[in-house]
mmCIF file of C-alpha atoms in Angstrom:
data_model
loop_
_atom_site.group_PDB
_atom_site.id
_atom_site.type_symbol
_atom_site.label_atom_id
_atom_site.label_comp_id
_atom_site.label_asym_id
_atom_site.label_seq_id
_atom_site.Cartn_x
_atom_site.Cartn_y
_atom_site.Cartn_z
ATOM 1 C CA UNK A 21 -0.058 -0.040 -0.006
ATOM 2 C CA UNK A 22 2.816 2.390 0.738
ATOM 3 C CA UNK A 23 4.387 1.655 -2.649
ATOM 4 C CA UNK A 24 1.205 2.561 -4.411
ATOM 5 C CA UNK A 25 0.687 5.934 -2.617
ATOM 6 C CA UNK A 26 3.813 7.781 -4.032
ATOM 7 C CA UNK A 27 3.132 6.469 -7.626
ATOM 8 C CA UNK A 28 -0.486 7.607 -7.393
ATOM 9 C CA UNK A 29 0.561 10.948 -6.401
ATOM 10 C CA UNK A 30 3.206 11.338 -9.104
ATOM 11 C CA UNK A 31 0.517 10.415 -11.649
ATOM 12 C CA UNK A 32 -1.880 13.027 -10.364
ATOM 13 C CA UNK A 33 0.352 16.014 -10.923
ATOM 14 C CA UNK A 34 0.238 16.000 -14.694
ATOM 15 C CA UNK A 35 -3.549 15.604 -14.565
ATOM 16 C CA UNK A 36 -3.880 18.524 -12.126
ATOM 17 C CA UNK A 37 -1.642 20.617 -14.356
ATOM 18 C CA UNK A 38 -3.947 19.975 -17.405
ATOM 19 C CA UNK A 39 -7.110 20.545 -15.574
ATOM 20 C CA UNK A 40 -5.917 23.787 -14.046
ATOM 21 C CA UNK A 41 -4.649 24.876 -17.427
ATOM 22 C CA UNK A 42 -8.000 24.169 -19.087
ATOM 23 C CA UNK A 43 -9.923 26.160 -16.542
ATOM 24 C CA UNK A 44 -7.413 28.958 -16.728
ATOM 25 C CA UNK A 45 -7.661 29.158 -20.391
ATOM 26 C CA UNK A 46 -11.467 29.224 -20.329
ATOM 27 C CA UNK A 47 -11.584 31.887 -17.661
ATOM 28 C CA UNK A 48 -8.941 34.169 -19.228
ATOM 29 C CA UNK A 49 -10.579 33.934 -22.651
ATOM 30 C CA UNK A 50 -13.995 34.912 -21.065
ATOM 31 C CA UNK A 51 -12.406 37.723 -19.074
ATOM 32 C CA UNK A 52 -10.650 39.155 -22.204
ATOM 33 C CA UNK A 53 -13.828 38.955 -24.352
ATOM 34 C CA UNK A 54 -15.861 40.617 -21.720
ATOM 35 C CA UNK A 55 -13.390 43.393 -21.097
ATOM 36 C CA UNK A 56 -12.965 44.084 -24.648
ATOM 37 C CA UNK A 57 -16.690 44.523 -25.113
ATOM 38 C CA UNK A 58 -17.101 46.423 -21.930
ATOM 39 C CA UNK A 59 -14.200 48.880 -22.312
ATOM 40 C CA UNK A 60 -13.305 49.015 -26.116
ATOM 41 C CA UNK A 61 -10.263 50.490 -27.696
ATOM 42 C CA UNK A 62 -9.968 52.897 -30.693
ATOM 43 C CA UNK A 63 -12.882 54.764 -32.092
ATOM 44 C CA UNK A 64 -15.303 52.823 -30.094
ATOM 45 C CA UNK A 65 -13.785 54.214 -26.879
ATOM 46 C CA UNK A 66 -13.750 57.937 -27.699
ATOM 47 C CA UNK A 67 -15.525 59.771 -24.817
ATOM 48 C CA UNK A 68 -17.028 58.253 -21.665
ATOM 49 C CA UNK A 69 -20.591 58.458 -22.950
ATOM 50 C CA UNK A 70 -20.703 54.790 -24.001
ATOM 51 C CA UNK A 71 -19.963 53.628 -20.565
ATOM 52 C CA UNK A 72 -23.387 54.759 -19.279
ATOM 53 C CA UNK A 73 -24.616 51.583 -21.173
ATOM 54 C CA UNK A 74 -25.553 49.072 -18.487
ATOM 55 C CA UNK A 75 -24.708 46.135 -20.754
ATOM 56 C CA UNK A 76 -21.122 47.320 -20.845
ATOM 57 C CA UNK A 77 -20.813 47.874 -17.130
ATOM 58 C CA UNK A 78 -22.178 44.363 -16.483
ATOM 59 C CA UNK A 79 -19.690 42.931 -18.900
ATOM 60 C CA UNK A 80 -16.758 44.668 -17.033
ATOM 61 C CA UNK A 81 -18.169 43.458 -13.732
ATOM 62 C CA UNK A 82 -18.344 39.974 -15.034
ATOM 63 C CA UNK A 83 -14.754 39.984 -16.341
ATOM 64 C CA UNK A 84 -13.572 41.461 -13.074
ATOM 65 C CA UNK A 85 -15.163 38.575 -11.190
ATOM 66 C CA UNK A 86 -13.413 36.093 -13.280
ATOM 67 C CA UNK A 87 -9.915 37.524 -13.279
ATOM 68 C CA UNK A 88 -9.044 36.436 -9.640
ATOM 69 C CA UNK A 89 -10.030 32.911 -10.389
ATOM 70 C CA UNK A 90 -8.078 32.879 -13.596
ATOM 71 C CA UNK A 91 -4.976 34.122 -11.668
ATOM 72 C CA UNK A 92 -5.392 31.352 -9.103
ATOM 73 C CA UNK A 93 -5.737 28.641 -11.641
ATOM 74 C CA UNK A 94 -2.782 29.988 -13.575
ATOM 75 C CA UNK A 95 -0.600 29.584 -10.445
ATOM 76 C CA UNK A 96 -1.714 26.065 -9.912
ATOM 77 C CA UNK A 97 -1.088 25.488 -13.690
ATOM 78 C CA UNK A 98 2.436 27.042 -13.343
ATOM 79 C CA UNK A 99 3.346 24.913 -10.279
ATOM 80 C CA UNK A 100 2.025 21.716 -11.787
ATOM 81 C CA UNK A 101 3.775 22.215 -15.100
ATOM 82 C CA UNK A 102 6.992 22.517 -13.326
ATOM 83 C CA UNK A 103 6.220 19.376 -11.478
ATOM 84 C CA UNK A 104 5.385 17.724 -14.881
ATOM 85 C CA UNK A 105 8.819 18.703 -16.312
ATOM 86 C CA UNK A 106 10.391 17.083 -13.182
ATOM 87 C CA UNK A 107 13.975 16.588 -12.275
ATOM 88 C CA UNK A 108 15.250 17.213 -15.799
ATOM 89 C CA UNK A 109 14.300 20.852 -15.434
ATOM 90 C CA UNK A 110 17.014 23.348 -16.233
ATOM 91 C CA UNK A 111 17.422 25.746 -13.387
ATOM 92 C CA UNK A 112 17.854 28.886 -15.469
ATOM 93 C CA UNK A 113 14.970 28.304 -17.732
ATOM 94 C CA UNK A 114 12.912 27.244 -14.796
ATOM 95 C CA UNK A 115 13.623 30.622 -13.103
ATOM 96 C CA UNK A 116 12.575 32.524 -16.203
ATOM 97 C CA UNK A 117 9.455 30.380 -16.461
ATOM 98 C CA UNK A 118 8.458 30.948 -12.722
ATOM 99 C CA UNK A 119 9.361 34.685 -12.858
ATOM 100 C CA UNK A 120 7.512 35.456 -16.002
ATOM 101 C CA UNK A 121 4.533 33.577 -14.716
ATOM 102 C CA UNK A 122 4.399 35.443 -11.464
ATOM 103 C CA UNK A 123 4.913 38.802 -13.191
ATOM 104 C CA UNK A 124 2.028 38.021 -15.685
ATOM 105 C CA UNK A 125 -0.270 37.222 -12.665
ATOM 106 C CA UNK A 126 0.599 40.496 -11.063
ATOM 107 C CA UNK A 127 -0.023 42.495 -14.325
ATOM 108 C CA UNK A 128 -3.308 40.640 -14.835
ATOM 109 C CA UNK A 129 -4.503 41.634 -11.375
ATOM 110 C CA UNK A 130 -3.154 45.336 -11.908
ATOM 111 C CA UNK A 131 -5.017 45.539 -15.207
ATOM 112 C CA UNK A 132 -8.181 44.379 -13.552
ATOM 113 C CA UNK A 133 -7.803 46.835 -10.754
ATOM 114 C CA UNK A 134 -7.448 49.630 -13.149
ATOM 115 C CA UNK A 135 -10.510 48.531 -15.106
ATOM 116 C CA UNK A 136 -12.328 48.285 -11.704
ATOM 117 C CA UNK A 137 -11.348 51.902 -11.055
ATOM 118 C CA UNK A 138 -13.015 53.050 -14.214
ATOM 119 C CA UNK A 139 -16.074 51.195 -13.157
ATOM 120 C CA UNK A 140 -15.965 52.640 -9.619
ATOM 121 C CA UNK A 141 -16.003 56.255 -10.675
ATOM 122 C CA UNK A 142 -19.306 55.688 -12.586
ATOM 123 C CA UNK A 143 -21.968 57.090 -10.273
ATOM 124 C CA UNK A 144 -24.770 54.875 -9.186
ATOM 125 C CA UNK A 145 -27.302 56.923 -11.158
ATOM 126 C CA UNK A 146 -25.556 55.921 -14.382
ATOM 127 C CA UNK A 147 -23.616 59.095 -15.194
ATOM 128 C CA UNK A 148 -20.260 58.559 -16.864
ATOM 129 C CA UNK A 149 -17.005 59.389 -15.333
ATOM 130 C CA UNK A 150 -15.167 62.498 -16.534
ATOM 131 C CA UNK A 151 -13.329 62.171 -19.825
ATOM 132 C CA UNK A 152 -9.782 62.453 -18.303
ATOM 133 C CA UNK A 153 -10.651 59.677 -15.682
ATOM 134 C CA UNK A 154 -12.097 57.457 -18.326
ATOM 135 C CA UNK A 155 -9.108 57.838 -20.656
ATOM 136 C CA UNK A 156 -6.633 57.382 -17.831
ATOM 137 C CA UNK A 157 -8.200 54.186 -16.477
ATOM 138 C CA UNK A 158 -8.865 52.672 -19.896
ATOM 139 C CA UNK A 159 -5.284 53.291 -21.111
ATOM 140 C CA UNK A 160 -3.734 52.099 -17.735
ATOM 141 C CA UNK A 161 -5.711 48.828 -17.868
ATOM 142 C CA UNK A 162 -4.754 48.120 -21.547
ATOM 143 C CA UNK A 163 -1.217 49.219 -21.077
ATOM 144 C CA UNK A 164 -0.758 46.953 -18.153
ATOM 145 C CA UNK A 165 -2.329 43.942 -19.907
ATOM 146 C CA UNK A 166 -1.132 44.372 -23.419
ATOM 147 C CA UNK A 167 2.313 46.100 -23.183
ATOM 148 C CA UNK A 168 3.340 44.256 -19.973
ATOM 149 C CA UNK A 169 1.184 41.355 -19.169
ATOM 150 C CA UNK A 170 1.244 39.803 -22.633
ATOM 151 C CA UNK A 171 4.997 40.251 -23.071
ATOM 152 C CA UNK A 172 5.286 38.367 -19.770
ATOM 153 C CA UNK A 173 3.039 35.728 -21.241
ATOM 154 C CA UNK A 174 5.353 35.594 -24.228
ATOM 155 C CA UNK A 175 8.332 34.985 -22.067
ATOM 156 C CA UNK A 176 6.455 32.215 -20.315
ATOM 157 C CA UNK A 177 5.453 30.541 -23.563
ATOM 158 C CA UNK A 178 8.964 30.855 -25.123
ATOM 159 C CA UNK A 179 10.617 29.565 -22.029
ATOM 160 C CA UNK A 180 8.240 26.594 -21.777
ATOM 161 C CA UNK A 181 8.801 25.857 -25.403
ATOM 162 C CA UNK A 182 12.597 25.847 -25.005
ATOM 163 C CA UNK A 183 12.336 23.466 -21.968
ATOM 164 C CA UNK A 184 10.053 21.305 -24.029
ATOM 165 C CA UNK A 185 12.574 21.125 -26.726
ATOM 166 C CA UNK A 186 15.743 20.759 -24.779
ATOM 167 C CA UNK A 187 14.324 18.275 -22.254
ATOM 168 C CA UNK A 188 12.077 16.382 -24.700
ATOM 169 C CA UNK A 189 8.902 16.803 -22.662
ATOM 170 C CA UNK A 190 6.869 18.398 -25.393
ATOM 171 C CA UNK A 191 6.338 17.361 -29.111
ATOM 172 C CA UNK A 192 7.852 19.560 -31.733
ATOM 173 C CA UNK A 193 4.467 20.834 -33.043
ATOM 174 C CA UNK A 194 3.627 22.171 -29.600
ATOM 175 C CA UNK A 195 6.903 23.844 -29.104
ATOM 176 C CA UNK A 196 6.521 25.445 -32.548
ATOM 177 C CA UNK A 197 3.006 26.697 -31.587
ATOM 178 C CA UNK A 198 4.640 27.985 -28.435
ATOM 179 C CA UNK A 199 7.158 29.945 -30.402
ATOM 180 C CA UNK A 200 4.612 31.415 -32.661
ATOM 181 C CA UNK A 201 2.489 32.374 -29.655
ATOM 182 C CA UNK A 202 5.579 34.266 -28.070
ATOM 183 C CA UNK A 203 6.117 36.144 -31.222
ATOM 184 C CA UNK A 204 2.473 37.237 -31.646
ATOM 185 C CA UNK A 205 2.414 38.341 -27.888
ATOM 186 C CA UNK A 206 5.718 40.196 -28.242
ATOM 187 C CA UNK A 207 5.147 42.110 -31.477
ATOM 188 C CA UNK A 208 1.486 41.955 -32.235
ATOM 189 C CA UNK A 209 -0.808 41.964 -29.279
ATOM 190 C CA UNK A 210 -0.193 45.522 -28.302
ATOM 191 C CA UNK A 211 -1.387 46.789 -31.723
ATOM 192 C CA UNK A 212 -3.946 44.328 -32.895
ATOM 193 C CA UNK A 213 -7.051 43.819 -30.713
ATOM 194 C CA UNK A 214 -8.054 40.249 -29.695
ATOM 195 C CA UNK A 215 -4.617 38.937 -30.679
ATOM 196 C CA UNK A 216 -3.893 38.375 -27.066
ATOM 197 C CA UNK A 217 -6.282 35.346 -27.241
ATOM 198 C CA UNK A 218 -3.466 33.199 -28.590
ATOM 199 C CA UNK A 219 -2.148 32.827 -25.112
ATOM 200 C CA UNK A 220 -5.129 31.112 -23.678
ATOM 201 C CA UNK A 221 -5.402 29.087 -26.774
ATOM 202 C CA UNK A 222 -1.759 27.947 -26.442
ATOM 203 C CA UNK A 223 -2.374 27.133 -22.707
ATOM 204 C CA UNK A 224 -5.413 25.029 -23.673
ATOM 205 C CA UNK A 225 -3.248 23.083 -26.196
ATOM 206 C CA UNK A 226 -0.476 22.581 -23.558
ATOM 207 C CA UNK A 227 -3.042 21.416 -21.048
ATOM 208 C CA UNK A 228 -4.723 18.906 -23.379
ATOM 209 C CA UNK A 229 -1.189 17.441 -24.078
ATOM 210 C CA UNK A 230 -0.432 17.106 -20.410
ATOM 211 C CA UNK A 231 -3.715 15.447 -19.890
ATOM 212 C CA UNK A 232 -3.158 12.928 -22.615
ATOM 213 C CA UNK A 233 0.375 12.191 -21.486
ATOM 214 C CA UNK A 234 -0.929 11.619 -17.892
ATOM 215 C CA UNK A 235 -3.646 9.321 -19.134
ATOM 216 C CA UNK A 236 -1.095 7.279 -21.048
ATOM 217 C CA UNK A 237 1.250 6.942 -18.137
ATOM 218 C CA UNK A 238 -1.693 5.930 -15.847
ATOM 219 C CA UNK A 239 -2.723 3.170 -18.283
ATOM 220 C CA UNK A 240 0.989 1.913 -18.575
ATOM 221 C CA UNK A 241 1.227 1.798 -14.912
ATOM 222 C CA UNK A 242 -2.052 -0.041 -14.360
ATOM 223 C CA UNK A 243 -1.073 -2.638 -17.007
#
């Protein structure tokens, strides 16, 4: 019985990583979509009058409610992915992976706080915040998320892809997708709306792979 216990715990780690990654990807996708609809960029964001729309305010509130849970599941995903890599993990790359993941989480929360500030200054009667407050909060939220958060996500994706290539823990196609994801997040996401969705999409693919690998290991062990 004691022999089975440690083996069972070792097999649960990849499965937990995959499940946490799936939940994170779905929550982040929903939060990004709701935030984009609630606080648009470009021509649709000129002036604060559009924020008097109750539908937009509800979309932002829903996004802000999802962000803390997305961050929590990402931290579980990050820790479980490192456990999945195991003892072959390179310390330098592991530090970059961990650091970028933590900074991404911090900027995600910071962007949500900035968006929440925009929502908070809208009076209960439905009047819009001043134009200066609107622009400051909107630009702060998008700058934190697109210019900083997504670049940290790019570092996370690229370092995981390098680990996967060097240690042989990821298939080549998945490391290639991770490289493309990193390039999009580094050079495209800040200028092209909705392109940031490539990060949760990549996370979903990585999670699915980890779940499949964990399932195969479990079947081999049971046989």
